[in-house]
Tab-separated table of C-alpha atoms in Angstrom:
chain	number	residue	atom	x	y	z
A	793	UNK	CA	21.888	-22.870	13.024
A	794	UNK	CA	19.901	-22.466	16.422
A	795	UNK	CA	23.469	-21.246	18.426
A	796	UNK	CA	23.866	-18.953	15.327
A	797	UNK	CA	20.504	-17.351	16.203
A	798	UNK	CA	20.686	-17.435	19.471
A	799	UNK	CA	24.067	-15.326	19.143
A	800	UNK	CA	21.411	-12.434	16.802
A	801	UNK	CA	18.980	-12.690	19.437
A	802	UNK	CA	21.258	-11.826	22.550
A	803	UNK	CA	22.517	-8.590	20.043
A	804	UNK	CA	18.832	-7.288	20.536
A	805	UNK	CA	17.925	-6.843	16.628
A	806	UNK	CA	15.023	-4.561	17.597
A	807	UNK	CA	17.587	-1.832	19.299
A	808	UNK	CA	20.358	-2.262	17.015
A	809	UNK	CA	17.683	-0.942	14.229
A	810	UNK	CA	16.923	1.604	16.369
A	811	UNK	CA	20.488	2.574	16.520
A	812	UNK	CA	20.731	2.496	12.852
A	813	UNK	CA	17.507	4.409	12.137
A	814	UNK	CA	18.514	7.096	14.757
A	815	UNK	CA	22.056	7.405	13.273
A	816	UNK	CA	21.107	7.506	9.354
A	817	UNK	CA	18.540	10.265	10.055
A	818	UNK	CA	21.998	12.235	11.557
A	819	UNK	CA	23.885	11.016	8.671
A	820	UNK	CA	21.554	12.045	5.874
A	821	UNK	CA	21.000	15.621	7.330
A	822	UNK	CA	24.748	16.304	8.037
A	823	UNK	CA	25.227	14.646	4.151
A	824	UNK	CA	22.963	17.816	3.263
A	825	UNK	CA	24.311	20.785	5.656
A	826	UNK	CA	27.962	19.541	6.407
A	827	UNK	CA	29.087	17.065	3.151
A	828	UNK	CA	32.404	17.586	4.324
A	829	UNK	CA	32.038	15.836	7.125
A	830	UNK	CA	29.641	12.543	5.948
A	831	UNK	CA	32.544	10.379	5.573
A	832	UNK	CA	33.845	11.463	9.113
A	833	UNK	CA	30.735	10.933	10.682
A	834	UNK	CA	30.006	7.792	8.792
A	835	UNK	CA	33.680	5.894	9.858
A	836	UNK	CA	32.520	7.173	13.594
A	837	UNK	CA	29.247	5.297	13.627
A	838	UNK	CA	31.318	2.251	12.002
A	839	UNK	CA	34.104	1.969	14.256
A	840	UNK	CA	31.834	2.863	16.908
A	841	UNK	CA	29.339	-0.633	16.179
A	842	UNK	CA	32.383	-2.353	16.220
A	843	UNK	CA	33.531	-1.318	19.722
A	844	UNK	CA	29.620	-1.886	20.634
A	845	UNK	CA	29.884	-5.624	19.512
A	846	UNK	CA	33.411	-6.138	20.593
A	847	UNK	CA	32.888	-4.848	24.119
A	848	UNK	CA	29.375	-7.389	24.216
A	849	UNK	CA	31.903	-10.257	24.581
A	850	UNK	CA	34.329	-8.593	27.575
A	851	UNK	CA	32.353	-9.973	30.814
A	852	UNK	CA	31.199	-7.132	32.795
A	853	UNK	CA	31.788	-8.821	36.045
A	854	UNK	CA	34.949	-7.575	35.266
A	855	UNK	CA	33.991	-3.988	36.120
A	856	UNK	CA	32.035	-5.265	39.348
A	857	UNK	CA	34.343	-7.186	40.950
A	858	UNK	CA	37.335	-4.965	40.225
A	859	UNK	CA	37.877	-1.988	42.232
A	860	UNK	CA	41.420	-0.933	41.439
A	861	UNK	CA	40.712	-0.899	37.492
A	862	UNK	CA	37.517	1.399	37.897
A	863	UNK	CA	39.586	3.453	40.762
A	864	UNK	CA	42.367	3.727	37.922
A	865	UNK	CA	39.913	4.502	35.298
A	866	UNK	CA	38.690	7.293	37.118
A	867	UNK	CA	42.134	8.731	38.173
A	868	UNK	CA	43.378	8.548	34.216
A	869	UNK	CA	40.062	10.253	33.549
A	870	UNK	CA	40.493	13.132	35.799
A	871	UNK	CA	44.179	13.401	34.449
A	872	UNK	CA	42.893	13.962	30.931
A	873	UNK	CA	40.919	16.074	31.999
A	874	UNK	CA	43.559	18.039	33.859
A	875	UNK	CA	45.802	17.846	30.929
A	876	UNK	CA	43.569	19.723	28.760
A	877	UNK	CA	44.528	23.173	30.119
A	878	UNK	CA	48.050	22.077	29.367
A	879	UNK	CA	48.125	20.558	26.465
A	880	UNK	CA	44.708	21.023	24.233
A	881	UNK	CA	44.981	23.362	21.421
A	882	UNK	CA	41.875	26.148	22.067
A	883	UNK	CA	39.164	25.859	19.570
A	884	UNK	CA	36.188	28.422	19.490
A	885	UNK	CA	38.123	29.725	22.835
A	886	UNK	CA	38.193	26.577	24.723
A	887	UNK	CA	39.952	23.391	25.581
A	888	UNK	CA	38.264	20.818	25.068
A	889	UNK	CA	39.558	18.268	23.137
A	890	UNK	CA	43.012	16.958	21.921
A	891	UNK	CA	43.953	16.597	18.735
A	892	UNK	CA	45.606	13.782	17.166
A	893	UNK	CA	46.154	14.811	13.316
A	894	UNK	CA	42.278	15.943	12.048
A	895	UNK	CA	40.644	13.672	14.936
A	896	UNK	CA	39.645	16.055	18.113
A	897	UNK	CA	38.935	13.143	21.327
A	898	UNK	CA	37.126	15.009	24.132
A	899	UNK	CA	37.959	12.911	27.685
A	900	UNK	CA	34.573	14.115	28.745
A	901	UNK	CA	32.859	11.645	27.487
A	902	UNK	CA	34.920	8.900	28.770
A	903	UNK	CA	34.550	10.808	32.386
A	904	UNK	CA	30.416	10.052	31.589
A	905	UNK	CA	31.085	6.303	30.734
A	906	UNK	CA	33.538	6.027	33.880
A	907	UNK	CA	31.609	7.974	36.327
A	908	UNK	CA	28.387	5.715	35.569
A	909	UNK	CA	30.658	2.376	36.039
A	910	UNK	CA	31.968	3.976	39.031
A	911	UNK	CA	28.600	5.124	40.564
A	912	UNK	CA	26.855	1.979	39.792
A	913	UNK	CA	29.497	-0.023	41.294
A	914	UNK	CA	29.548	1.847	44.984
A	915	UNK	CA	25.760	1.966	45.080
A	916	UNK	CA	25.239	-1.943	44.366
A	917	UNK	CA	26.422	-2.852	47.783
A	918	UNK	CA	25.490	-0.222	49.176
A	919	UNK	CA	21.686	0.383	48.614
A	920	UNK	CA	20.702	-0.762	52.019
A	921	UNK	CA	22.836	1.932	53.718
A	922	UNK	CA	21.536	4.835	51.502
A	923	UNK	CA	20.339	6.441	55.006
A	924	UNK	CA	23.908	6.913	55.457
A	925	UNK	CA	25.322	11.009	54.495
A	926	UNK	CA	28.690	9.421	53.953
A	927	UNK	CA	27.497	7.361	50.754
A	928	UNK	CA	26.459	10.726	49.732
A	929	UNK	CA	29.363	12.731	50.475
A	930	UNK	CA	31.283	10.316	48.893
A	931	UNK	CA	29.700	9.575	45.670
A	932	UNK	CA	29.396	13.224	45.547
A	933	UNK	CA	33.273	14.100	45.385
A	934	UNK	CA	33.856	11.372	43.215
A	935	UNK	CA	31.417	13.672	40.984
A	936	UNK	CA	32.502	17.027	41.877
A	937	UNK	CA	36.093	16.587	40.629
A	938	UNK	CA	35.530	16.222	36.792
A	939	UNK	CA	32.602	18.552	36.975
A	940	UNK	CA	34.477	21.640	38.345
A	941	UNK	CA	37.422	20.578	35.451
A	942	UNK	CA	34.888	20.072	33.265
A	943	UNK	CA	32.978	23.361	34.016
A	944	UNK	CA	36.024	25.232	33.653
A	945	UNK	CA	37.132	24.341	30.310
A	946	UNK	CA	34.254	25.841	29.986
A	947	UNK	CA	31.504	23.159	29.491
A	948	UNK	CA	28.804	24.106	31.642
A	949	UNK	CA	26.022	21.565	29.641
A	950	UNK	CA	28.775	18.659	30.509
A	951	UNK	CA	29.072	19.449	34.082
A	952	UNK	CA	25.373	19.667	34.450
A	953	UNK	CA	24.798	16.717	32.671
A	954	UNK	CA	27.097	14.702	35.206
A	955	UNK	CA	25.176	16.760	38.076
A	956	UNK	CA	21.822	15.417	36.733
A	957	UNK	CA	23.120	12.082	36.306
A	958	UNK	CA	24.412	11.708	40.034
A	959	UNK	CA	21.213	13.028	41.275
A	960	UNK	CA	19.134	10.192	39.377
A	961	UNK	CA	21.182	7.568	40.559
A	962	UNK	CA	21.075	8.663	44.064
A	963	UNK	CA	17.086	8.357	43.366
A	964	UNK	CA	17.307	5.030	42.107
A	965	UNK	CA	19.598	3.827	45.101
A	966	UNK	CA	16.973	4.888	47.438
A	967	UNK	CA	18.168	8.251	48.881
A	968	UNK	CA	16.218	9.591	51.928
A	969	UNK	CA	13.705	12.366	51.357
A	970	UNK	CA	15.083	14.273	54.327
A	971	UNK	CA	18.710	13.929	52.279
A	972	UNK	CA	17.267	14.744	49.255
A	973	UNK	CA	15.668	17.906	50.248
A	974	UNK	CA	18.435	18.698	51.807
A	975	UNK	CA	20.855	17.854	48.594
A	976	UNK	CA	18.185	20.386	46.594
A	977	UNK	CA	18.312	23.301	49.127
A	978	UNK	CA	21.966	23.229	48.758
A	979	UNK	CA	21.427	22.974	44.921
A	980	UNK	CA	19.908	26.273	45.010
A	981	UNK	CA	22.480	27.738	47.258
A	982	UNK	CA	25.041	26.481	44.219
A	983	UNK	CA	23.186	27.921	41.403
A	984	UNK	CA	22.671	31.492	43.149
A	985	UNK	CA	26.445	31.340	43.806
A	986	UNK	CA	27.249	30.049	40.547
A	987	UNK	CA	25.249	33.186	38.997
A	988	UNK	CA	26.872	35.599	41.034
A	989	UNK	CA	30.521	34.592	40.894
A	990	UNK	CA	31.417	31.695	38.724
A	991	UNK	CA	29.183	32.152	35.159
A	992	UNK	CA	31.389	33.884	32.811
A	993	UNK	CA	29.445	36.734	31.108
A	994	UNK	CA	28.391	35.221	27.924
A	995	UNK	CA	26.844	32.015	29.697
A	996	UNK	CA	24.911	34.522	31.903
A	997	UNK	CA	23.690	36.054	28.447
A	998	UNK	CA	22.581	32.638	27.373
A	999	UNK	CA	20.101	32.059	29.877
A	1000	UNK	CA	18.902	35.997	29.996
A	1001	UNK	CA	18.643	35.574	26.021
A	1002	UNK	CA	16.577	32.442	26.676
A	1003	UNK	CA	14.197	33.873	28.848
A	1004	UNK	CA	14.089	37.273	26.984
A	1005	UNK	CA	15.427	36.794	23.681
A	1006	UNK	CA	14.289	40.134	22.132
A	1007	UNK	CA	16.859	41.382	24.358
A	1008	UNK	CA	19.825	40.530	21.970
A	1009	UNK	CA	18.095	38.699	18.527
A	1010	UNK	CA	20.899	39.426	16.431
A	1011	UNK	CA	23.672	37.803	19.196
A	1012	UNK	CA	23.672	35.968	22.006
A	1013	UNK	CA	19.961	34.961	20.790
A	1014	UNK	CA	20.348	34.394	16.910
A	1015	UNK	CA	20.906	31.257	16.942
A	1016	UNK	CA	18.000	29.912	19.090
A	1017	UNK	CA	15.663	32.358	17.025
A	1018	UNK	CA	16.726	30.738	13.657
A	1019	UNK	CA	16.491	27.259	15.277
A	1020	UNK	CA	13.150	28.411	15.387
A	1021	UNK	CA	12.007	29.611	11.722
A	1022	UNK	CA	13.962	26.404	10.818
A	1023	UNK	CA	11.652	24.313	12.563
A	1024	UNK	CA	8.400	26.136	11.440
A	1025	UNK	CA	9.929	26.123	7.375
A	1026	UNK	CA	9.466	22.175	7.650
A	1027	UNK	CA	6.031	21.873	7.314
A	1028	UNK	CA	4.852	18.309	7.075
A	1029	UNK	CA	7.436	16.854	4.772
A	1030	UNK	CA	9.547	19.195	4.884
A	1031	UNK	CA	11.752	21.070	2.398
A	1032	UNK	CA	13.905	18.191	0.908
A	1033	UNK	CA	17.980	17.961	1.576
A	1034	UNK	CA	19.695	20.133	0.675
A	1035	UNK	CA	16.744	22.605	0.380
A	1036	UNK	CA	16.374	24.199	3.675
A	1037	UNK	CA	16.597	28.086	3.443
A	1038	UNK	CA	18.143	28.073	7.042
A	1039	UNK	CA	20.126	25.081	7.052
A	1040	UNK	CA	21.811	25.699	3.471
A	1041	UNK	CA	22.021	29.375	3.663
A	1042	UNK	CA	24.317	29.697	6.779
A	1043	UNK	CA	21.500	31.348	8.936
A	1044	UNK	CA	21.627	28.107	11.129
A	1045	UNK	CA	24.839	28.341	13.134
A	1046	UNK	CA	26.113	24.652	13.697
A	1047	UNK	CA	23.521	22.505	11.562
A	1048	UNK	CA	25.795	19.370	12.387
A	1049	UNK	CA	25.780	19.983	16.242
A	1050	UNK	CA	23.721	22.142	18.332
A	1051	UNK	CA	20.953	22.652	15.953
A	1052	UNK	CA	20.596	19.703	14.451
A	1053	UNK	CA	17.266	18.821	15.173
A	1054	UNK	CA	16.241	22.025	13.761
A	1055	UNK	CA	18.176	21.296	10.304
A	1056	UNK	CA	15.991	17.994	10.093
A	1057	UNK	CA	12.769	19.184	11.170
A	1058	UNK	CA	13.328	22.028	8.520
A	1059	UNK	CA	14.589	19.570	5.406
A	1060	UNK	CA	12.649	16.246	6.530
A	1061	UNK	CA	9.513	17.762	8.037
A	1062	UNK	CA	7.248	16.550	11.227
A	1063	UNK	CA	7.336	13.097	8.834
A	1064	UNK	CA	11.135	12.875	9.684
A	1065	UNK	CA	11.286	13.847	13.213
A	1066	UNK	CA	8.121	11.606	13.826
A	1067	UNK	CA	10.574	8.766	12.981
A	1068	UNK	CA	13.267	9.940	14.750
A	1069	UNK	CA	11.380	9.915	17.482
A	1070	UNK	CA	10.018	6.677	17.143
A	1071	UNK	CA	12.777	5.447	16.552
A	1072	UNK	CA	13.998	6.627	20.308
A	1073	UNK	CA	11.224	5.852	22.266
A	1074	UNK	CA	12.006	1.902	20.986
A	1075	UNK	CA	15.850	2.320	21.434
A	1076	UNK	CA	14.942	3.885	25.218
A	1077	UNK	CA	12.197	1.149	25.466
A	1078	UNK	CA	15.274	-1.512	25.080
A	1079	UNK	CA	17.035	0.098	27.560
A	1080	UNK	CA	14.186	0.170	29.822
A	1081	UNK	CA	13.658	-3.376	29.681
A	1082	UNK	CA	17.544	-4.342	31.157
A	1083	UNK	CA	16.630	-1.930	33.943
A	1084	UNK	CA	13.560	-3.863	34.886
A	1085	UNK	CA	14.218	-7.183	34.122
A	1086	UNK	CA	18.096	-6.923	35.640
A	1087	UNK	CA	18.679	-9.243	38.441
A	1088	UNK	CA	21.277	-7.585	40.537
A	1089	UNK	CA	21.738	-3.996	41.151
A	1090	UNK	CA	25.513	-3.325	38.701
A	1091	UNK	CA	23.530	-3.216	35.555
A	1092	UNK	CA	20.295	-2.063	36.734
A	1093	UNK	CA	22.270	1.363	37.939
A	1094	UNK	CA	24.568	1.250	35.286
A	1095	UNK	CA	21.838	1.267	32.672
A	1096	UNK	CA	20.303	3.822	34.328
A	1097	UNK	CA	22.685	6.212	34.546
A	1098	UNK	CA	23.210	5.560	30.563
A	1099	UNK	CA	19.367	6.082	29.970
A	1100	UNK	CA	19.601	9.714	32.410
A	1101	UNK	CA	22.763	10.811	30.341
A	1102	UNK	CA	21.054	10.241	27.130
A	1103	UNK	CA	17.303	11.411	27.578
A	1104	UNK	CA	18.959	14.443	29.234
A	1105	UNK	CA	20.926	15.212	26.327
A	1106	UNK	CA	18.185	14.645	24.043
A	1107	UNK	CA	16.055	16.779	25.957
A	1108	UNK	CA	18.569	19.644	26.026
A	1109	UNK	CA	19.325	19.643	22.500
A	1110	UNK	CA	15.694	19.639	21.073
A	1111	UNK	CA	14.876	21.920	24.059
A	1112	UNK	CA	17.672	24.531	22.493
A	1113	UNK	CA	16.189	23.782	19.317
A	1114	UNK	CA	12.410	24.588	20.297
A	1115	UNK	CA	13.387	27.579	22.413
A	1116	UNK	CA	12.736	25.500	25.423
A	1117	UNK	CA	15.802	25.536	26.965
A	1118	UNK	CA	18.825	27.703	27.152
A	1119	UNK	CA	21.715	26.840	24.963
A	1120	UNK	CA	24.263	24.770	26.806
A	1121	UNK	CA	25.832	23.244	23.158
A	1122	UNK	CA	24.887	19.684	24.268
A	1123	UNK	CA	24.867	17.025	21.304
A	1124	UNK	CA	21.940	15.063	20.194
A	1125	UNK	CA	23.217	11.518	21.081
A	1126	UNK	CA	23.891	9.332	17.971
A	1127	UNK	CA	22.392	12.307	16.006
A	1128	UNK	CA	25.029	15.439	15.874
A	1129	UNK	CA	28.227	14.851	14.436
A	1130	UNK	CA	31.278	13.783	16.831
A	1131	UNK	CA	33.449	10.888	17.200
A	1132	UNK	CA	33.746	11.422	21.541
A	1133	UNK	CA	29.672	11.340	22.291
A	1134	UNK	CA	29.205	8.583	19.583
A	1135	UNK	CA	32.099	5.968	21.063
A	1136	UNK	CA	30.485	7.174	24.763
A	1137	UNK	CA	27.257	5.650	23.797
A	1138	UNK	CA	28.204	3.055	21.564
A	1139	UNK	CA	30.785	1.632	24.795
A	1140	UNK	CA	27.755	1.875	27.445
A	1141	UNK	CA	25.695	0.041	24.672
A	1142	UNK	CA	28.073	-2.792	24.434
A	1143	UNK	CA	28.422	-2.986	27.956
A	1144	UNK	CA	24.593	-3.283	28.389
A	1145	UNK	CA	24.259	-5.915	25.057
A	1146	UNK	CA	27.090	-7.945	27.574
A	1147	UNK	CA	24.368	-7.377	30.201
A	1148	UNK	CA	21.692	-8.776	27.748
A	1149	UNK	CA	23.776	-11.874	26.863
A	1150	UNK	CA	25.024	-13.179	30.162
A	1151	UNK	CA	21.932	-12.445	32.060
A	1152	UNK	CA	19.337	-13.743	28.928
A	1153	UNK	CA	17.246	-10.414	29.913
């Protein structure tokens, strides 16, 4: 009886009902705006614990101490990647995911979960020699590769995300503050470059709609602008599923996605987001406890570039929501529907519950 709770214990009961708070608020409000797609969703999240607790038992010393497998990792995942502008049907005029029979599988989110392993593996024996350029360089082109393929699918949240994410980790690892003022001045130098000759047209009119949205309310801006109302109809308890005048009458683009948070904030009220955000602040308070109680650098970096990928997609996505940020169509992790983002952060979950168990953090 003791081994058997022991075995509970190293699962972490208090974040695996955070996981299943956070993903039943999703469920419920894509139940009321997208019924269609409740079952979908709902095998997702199942098949996605079951990776979670399947992955728990695979020793991640296994990713430390094996260079070739996350070299080859990495290559496969820059292949899929390149394969998509061969071979990935276009949807809403992009590829960006391949479809086998009704199932679409984006390989950016297995580029996330590989980059992280990757990252974290270079900087663990390397923290000491962060003074170094080269490390930057380096861990920089590993980055650069699937960004640009990613950016030109075109995903420009995903490539930012993975831009953000290298940029913490260098943090973490100790960069210099000469290199990292440096590393922003040439960030700048990107972004005005970016504007002037890379952004397609309609994700310049994204970020002009975002920081004047009268300019184009029934377009570019709609969307953001109904996000909006949504989230002011809510009131405290909002207007019950399947009762939101936004969410139900098709004035919210993508209730199941994008706007999510606005769909629940409309039909559940501050009462439901208050939980749902409760609900994250203990599932990143788990997190945050492997970071700081880890005993060796591999899962203290690894975690942390989990916790930067997730808090910066949250962020985004209730930012687009609020009017806060521009829209970049980033998911609400564990929230918005899609099987790709759901098996990212169920993988990196079992990977840190493996953490949890072999370490007794």
């Amino acid at each position: 009886m003791t081994r058997i709770l022991s075995k509970i214990k190293s699962f972490d009961p208090i974040l695996l009902i955070s996981i299943v708070v956070i993903s039943t608020i999703g469920l419920l409000s894509i139940s009321s705006s997208t019924p269609h797609l409740f079952l979908r969703q709902f095998l997702f999240i199942c098949v996605g614990f079951l990776i979670m607790i399947l992955i728990s038992f695979i020793d991640w010393r296994v990713l430390r101490d094996s260079p070739y497998l996350v070299f080859t990792l990495y290559i496969v995942s820059v292949l899929l990647l390149i394969g998509l502008f061969f071979f990935a049907p276009v949807i809403r005029d992009v590829r960006r995911w391949y479809s086998i029979g009704p199932i679409l599988i984006g390989p950016g989110e297995l580029v996330k979960l590989v980059l992280i392993i990757l990252l974290a593996k270079y900087f663990s024996t390397r923290h000491v020699e962060m003074y170094k350029i080269s490390h930057i360089v380096l861990s920089g082109l590993y980055v650069f590769i699937p960004a640009l393929l990613i950016f030109l699918q075109p995903d420009l949240g995903s490539a930012t995300i993975l831009i953000i994410m290298w940029v913490g980790i260098l943090l973490i690892s100790g960069i210099t503050l000469r290199h990292f003022v440096a590393l922003c001045f040439l960030g700048l130098v990107t972004l005005s470059l970016g504007w002037s000759y890379f952004l397609a047209d309609y994700q310049k009119d994204r970020v002009l709609s975002f920081v004047k949205p009268q300019l184009d309310p029934q377009g570019i801006g709609w969307g953001q602008n109904q996000a909006q109302i949504a989230v002011g109809n809510g009131g405290l308890f909002g207007e019950g599923l399947g009762a939101g005048s936004q969410t139900q009458y098709g004035f919210l683009p993508e209730p199941h996605t994008d706007y999510i948070f606005a769909a629940i904030a409309e039909e559940m009220g501050l009462l439901g987001v208050s939980i749902l955000f409760i609900a994250f602040v203990v599932f990143l308070w788990r997190l945050l406890i492997v970071i700081f109680k880890s005993k060796t650098n591999f899962p203290r970096l690894f975690v942390s570039g989990l916790v930067i990928i997730i808090v910066t997609q949250a962020f985004i996505n209730i930012g687009m929501n609020l009017g806060i940020m521009p829209i970049i169509g980033t998911p609400l992790p564990l929230v918005s529907y899609g099987g790709s983002n759901l098996l990212f952060v169920f993988t990196g979950l079992g990977i840190l519950l493996n953490f949890k168990r072999t370490s007794r953090l």
